[in-house]
CSV table of C-alpha atoms in Angstrom, one decimal:
chain,number,residue,atom,x,y,z
A,1,GLU,CA,-35.0,79.4,0.0
A,2,GLN,CA,-32.7,79.2,-2.8
A,3,TYR,CA,-32.3,83.3,-3.4
A,4,GLY,CA,-33.4,84.4,0.5
A,5,VAL,CA,-37.0,85.6,0.1
A,6,VAL,CA,-39.4,86.1,1.2
A,7,HIS,CA,-41.8,83.1,0.4
A,8,ILE,CA,-45.7,84.8,1.4
A,9,SER,CA,-48.8,82.7,0.3
A,10,THR,CA,-51.8,84.3,0.8
A,11,GLY,CA,-53.6,79.8,1.2
A,12,ASP,CA,-51.2,79.5,4.4
A,13,VAL,CA,-52.2,82.9,5.8
A,14,LEU,CA,-56.1,82.5,4.7
A,15,ARG,CA,-55.9,78.7,6.4
A,16,GLU,CA,-54.4,80.5,10.1
A,17,ALA,CA,-56.8,82.6,10.1
A,18,VAL,CA,-59.7,80.3,9.6
A,19,LYS,CA,-58.3,77.5,12.1
A,20,THR,CA,-58.3,80.8,14.6
A,21,GLY,CA,-61.4,81.3,13.6
A,22,SER,CA,-61.3,85.3,13.8
A,23,GLU,CA,-63.9,87.5,12.2
A,24,LEU,CA,-61.4,87.2,8.5
A,25,GLY,CA,-61.2,83.6,8.8
A,26,VAL,CA,-65.1,83.3,9.1
A,27,GLN,CA,-65.4,84.9,6.2
A,28,ALA,CA,-62.4,82.8,4.2
A,29,LYS,CA,-64.4,80.0,4.8
A,30,GLU,CA,-67.6,80.1,3.8
A,31,ALA,CA,-65.9,81.3,0.0
A,32,MET,CA,-63.4,78.5,0.2
A,33,ASP,CA,-66.4,76.1,1.5
A,34,GLY,CA,-68.2,77.6,-1.9
A,35,GLY,CA,-65.5,77.4,-4.1
A,36,GLN,CA,-65.2,80.4,-4.4
A,37,LEU,CA,-62.5,83.1,-4.1
A,38,VAL,CA,-62.0,85.0,-1.0
A,39,SER,CA,-63.2,88.3,-1.3
A,40,ASP,CA,-60.4,91.2,-3.5
A,41,GLU,CA,-60.6,93.6,0.0
A,42,LEU,CA,-59.8,90.8,2.2
A,43,MET,CA,-56.6,89.6,-0.3
A,44,ILE,CA,-55.7,93.4,-0.8
A,45,ASN,CA,-55.4,94.0,2.5
A,46,ILE,CA,-53.8,90.9,3.6
A,47,VAL,CA,-50.8,91.3,1.1
A,48,LYS,CA,-50.4,94.4,0.9
A,49,THR,CA,-49.9,94.4,5.0
A,50,ARG,CA,-47.1,91.9,4.3
A,51,LEU,CA,-45.4,93.4,1.6
A,52,ASP,CA,-45.3,95.9,4.1
A,53,GLU,CA,-42.8,94.1,7.0
A,54,GLU,CA,-39.2,95.0,6.6
A,55,ASP,CA,-38.4,91.2,6.0
A,56,CYS,CA,-39.8,91.7,2.6
A,57,LYS,CA,-38.5,95.0,2.0
A,58,THR,CA,-34.9,94.4,2.8
A,59,LYS,CA,-35.3,90.9,1.2
A,60,GLY,CA,-37.5,91.0,-1.7
A,61,TRP,CA,-40.4,88.7,-2.2
A,62,LEU,CA,-42.4,85.9,-3.9
A,63,LEU,CA,-46.1,86.0,-3.6
A,64,ASP,CA,-47.4,82.7,-4.5
A,65,GLY,CA,-51.0,82.6,-5.6
A,66,PHE,CA,-51.5,86.4,-5.9
A,67,PRO,CA,-53.5,88.6,-7.7
A,68,ARG,CA,-56.2,86.6,-8.9
A,69,THR,CA,-57.8,89.3,-10.4
A,70,GLY,CA,-57.9,92.4,-12.0
A,71,THR,CA,-59.0,93.7,-9.3
A,72,GLN,CA,-55.8,93.2,-7.3
A,73,ALA,CA,-53.4,93.0,-10.0
A,74,GLU,CA,-55.1,96.8,-9.7
A,75,ALA,CA,-54.6,97.5,-6.3
A,76,LEU,CA,-50.7,96.3,-7.0
A,77,ALA,CA,-49.9,98.9,-8.8
A,78,THR,CA,-51.6,101.6,-7.4
A,79,ALA,CA,-49.6,100.9,-4.1
A,80,GLY,CA,-46.8,101.1,-6.0
A,81,ILE,CA,-45.5,97.4,-5.6
A,82,THR,CA,-43.7,96.2,-8.6
A,83,ALA,CA,-41.9,92.8,-9.7
A,84,THR,CA,-39.4,91.6,-11.6
A,85,HIS,CA,-40.9,88.4,-13.2
A,86,PHE,CA,-44.1,86.8,-12.5
A,87,VAL,CA,-43.8,83.1,-13.7
A,88,LEU,CA,-47.5,81.4,-15.0
A,89,LEU,CA,-47.7,77.8,-14.4
A,90,GLU,CA,-49.8,75.9,-16.6
A,91,VAL,CA,-52.2,72.2,-16.0
A,92,ASP,CA,-54.7,70.4,-17.9
A,93,SER,CA,-58.0,71.6,-15.5
A,94,LYS,CA,-58.4,67.4,-15.3
A,95,ILE,CA,-54.7,66.9,-13.9
A,96,LEU,CA,-55.8,69.7,-11.5
A,97,VAL,CA,-59.1,68.7,-10.0
A,98,GLU,CA,-56.9,64.9,-9.7
A,99,ARG,CA,-54.2,66.7,-7.5
A,100,CYS,CA,-56.3,68.8,-5.4
A,101,VAL,CA,-58.7,65.7,-4.9
A,102,GLY,CA,-55.8,63.3,-2.8
A,103,ARG,CA,-54.2,66.2,-0.7
A,104,ARG,CA,-53.7,66.2,2.5
A,105,SER,CA,-51.8,68.2,4.7
A,106,ASP,CA,-50.2,67.0,8.6
A,107,PRO,CA,-51.0,70.0,10.8
A,108,ASP,CA,-47.8,69.3,12.7
A,109,THR,CA,-45.5,69.3,10.1
A,110,GLY,CA,-46.5,71.7,8.1
A,111,ARG,CA,-46.1,69.0,4.9
A,112,ILE,CA,-48.2,68.1,2.1
A,113,TYR,CA,-48.9,64.6,0.9
A,114,HIS,CA,-50.8,63.2,-2.4
A,115,LEU,CA,-52.5,59.7,-1.8
A,116,THR,CA,-51.6,58.8,-5.2
A,117,PHE,CA,-48.5,61.0,-6.2
A,118,ASN,CA,-46.9,61.8,-3.0
A,119,PRO,CA,-48.4,59.5,-0.2
A,120,PRO,CA,-47.9,59.6,3.6
A,121,PRO,CA,-45.5,57.6,5.3
A,122,ASP,CA,-47.0,53.9,6.4
A,123,ASP,CA,-47.3,55.7,9.9
A,124,PRO,CA,-50.4,55.5,11.4
A,125,GLU,CA,-49.9,57.8,13.7
A,126,ILE,CA,-49.4,60.1,11.0
A,127,GLN,CA,-52.2,58.9,9.1
A,128,ALA,CA,-54.9,59.7,11.8
A,129,ARG,CA,-53.9,63.2,11.8
A,130,LEU,CA,-54.1,63.8,8.7
A,131,LEU,CA,-56.2,66.4,6.9
A,132,HIS,CA,-58.3,66.9,4.1
A,133,ARG,CA,-59.2,70.5,2.8
A,134,SER,CA,-62.9,71.2,3.3
A,135,ASP,CA,-62.7,72.7,0.1
A,136,ASP,CA,-60.4,69.8,-2.4
A,137,THR,CA,-63.3,68.5,-3.8
A,138,GLU,CA,-64.3,67.9,-7.3
A,139,GLU,CA,-66.9,70.0,-7.2
A,140,ALA,CA,-65.5,72.9,-5.2
A,141,MET,CA,-62.0,72.5,-7.6
A,142,GLY,CA,-64.6,72.5,-10.9
A,143,LYS,CA,-65.9,75.8,-9.8
A,144,ARG,CA,-62.4,77.2,-8.1
A,145,ILE,CA,-61.4,76.6,-12.2
A,146,GLU,CA,-63.9,78.5,-13.9
A,147,THR,CA,-63.8,81.5,-11.6
A,148,TYR,CA,-59.5,81.7,-12.1
A,149,GLU,CA,-60.6,81.1,-16.0
A,150,SER,CA,-63.4,83.5,-15.8
A,151,MET,CA,-59.9,86.3,-14.3
A,152,VAL,CA,-57.3,85.2,-15.5
A,153,THR,CA,-57.0,87.2,-18.5
A,154,ASP,CA,-57.3,90.5,-16.8
A,155,VAL,CA,-55.1,89.7,-14.3
A,156,LEU,CA,-52.1,89.0,-17.4
A,157,GLY,CA,-52.6,92.0,-19.2
A,158,HIS,CA,-51.3,93.7,-16.0
A,159,TYR,CA,-47.9,91.3,-16.6
A,160,LEU,CA,-47.3,90.6,-20.1
A,161,ASP,CA,-43.9,92.1,-20.4
A,162,ILE,CA,-42.7,90.3,-17.5
A,163,LEU,CA,-45.1,87.4,-17.9
A,164,THR,CA,-43.2,83.8,-18.6
A,165,LYS,CA,-45.1,80.6,-18.9
A,166,VAL,CA,-44.0,77.1,-17.5
A,167,ASN,CA,-45.5,74.1,-18.3
A,168,GLY,CA,-46.7,72.3,-14.7
A,169,GLU,CA,-47.3,69.3,-16.4
A,170,GLN,CA,-43.3,68.5,-15.7
A,171,ALA,CA,-42.0,66.5,-12.9
A,172,THR,CA,-41.4,69.4,-10.0
A,173,ASP,CA,-37.6,69.2,-10.5
A,174,ALA,CA,-38.1,70.1,-14.5
A,175,ILE,CA,-39.6,72.7,-13.4
A,176,SER,CA,-37.7,74.6,-10.5
A,177,ALA,CA,-35.2,74.3,-13.2
A,178,GLU,CA,-37.2,75.9,-15.6
A,179,ILE,CA,-38.2,79.0,-12.9
A,180,SER,CA,-34.7,78.9,-12.2
A,181,THR,CA,-33.2,79.6,-15.7
A,182,ILE,CA,-35.9,82.5,-16.0
A,183,LEU,CA,-34.5,84.8,-12.9
A,184,GLY,CA,-31.2,84.0,-14.4
A,185,GLU,CA,-30.0,81.9,-11.9
A,186,LYS,CA,-26.5,79.7,-13.3
A,187,THR,CA,-25.9,76.3,-13.5
A,188,ALA,CA,-23.7,74.6,-10.8
A,189,PRO,CA,-20.3,73.8,-11.9
A,190,PRO,CA,-19.2,70.0,-10.6
A,191,ALA,CA,-18.8,69.2,-7.2
A,192,GLU,CA,-14.9,68.8,-7.5
A,193,GLU,CA,-15.0,72.7,-8.5
A,194,ALA,CA,-17.9,73.7,-6.9
A,195,PRO,CA,-16.9,77.5,-4.8
A,196,PRO,CA,-17.3,77.2,-0.7
A,197,PRO,CA,-20.4,78.1,0.1
A,198,ARG,CA,-22.7,80.7,-0.1
A,199,GLU,CA,-25.5,83.4,1.3
A,200,PRO,CA,-28.3,83.0,-0.8
A,201,THR,CA,-28.1,85.2,-3.5
A,202,PRO,CA,-30.7,88.1,-3.5
A,203,LEU,CA,-33.1,88.4,-5.8
A,204,PRO,CA,-35.5,92.7,-6.6
A,205,GLN,CA,-38.9,91.9,-5.7
A,206,VAL,CA,-40.3,88.3,-7.2
A,207,THR,CA,-43.7,87.5,-7.7
A,208,LYS,CA,-44.9,84.4,-8.9
A,209,VAL,CA,-49.0,82.6,-9.5
A,210,ILE,CA,-49.1,78.9,-9.2
A,211,ILE,CA,-52.1,77.3,-11.0
C-alpha cells in the first residue's frame, strides 16, 4: 500500500488452491501437511504467471516468500525476472515455531491472529470460525525450518548484490521502519508541516523474502 506495488504471497495462492480442491491444490496440501515445501515446478509456474499480469508490469511487485530454492531463483533469472531489493528477515528457529504454532486465521476477514502475541477479539462467533493451518504444528515447522536452512544459501547466492538482512525479532514497527529505509523512504515531516496527500510512491520491481 505504501509504495503502490503488487503484493504476491505464494502462501495465499497455494491455500486458495487447497481450498478449491484443484489438482494443484491437492498436491500442495500433501506437501504442506507433511511439512515439506511445494515442488519448484508448481511454485515457479504460479509466480511467473502472476508476474506476467498487467498490474505487476505497470506497478512493480513485492514477492513474499519466494524464491525459496536455488532452482526457483535460477528460473526467475532465466525468465529475465529481476528485482531491485532482496530483504531477508532473520528469526531464531525457536521463535519461528512459537509464532506459527499459535497462529490462527479468520476465513471471513482474512485477518491473522496469534493466541499469545495478537489474540483474537473476545467474540464467540469470531473465535468459533478461526482456522488453525494443518502445517502449523511443531513437528511440521521443524521440518520446514530444516528444509529452509538447507536451501537458503543457494538462494542468497543469486542476490548478494541487492541483499539486505533485517532482524525479524524486532517489533513490527521497527521492522517496517528499517525496510522503508532500505527502500529509500524518507522520514515524513511533522504533522503541521505535512504536504498534501499524494499517490503511493511507485517503485521498480521489489522482492522481499519473509522467513
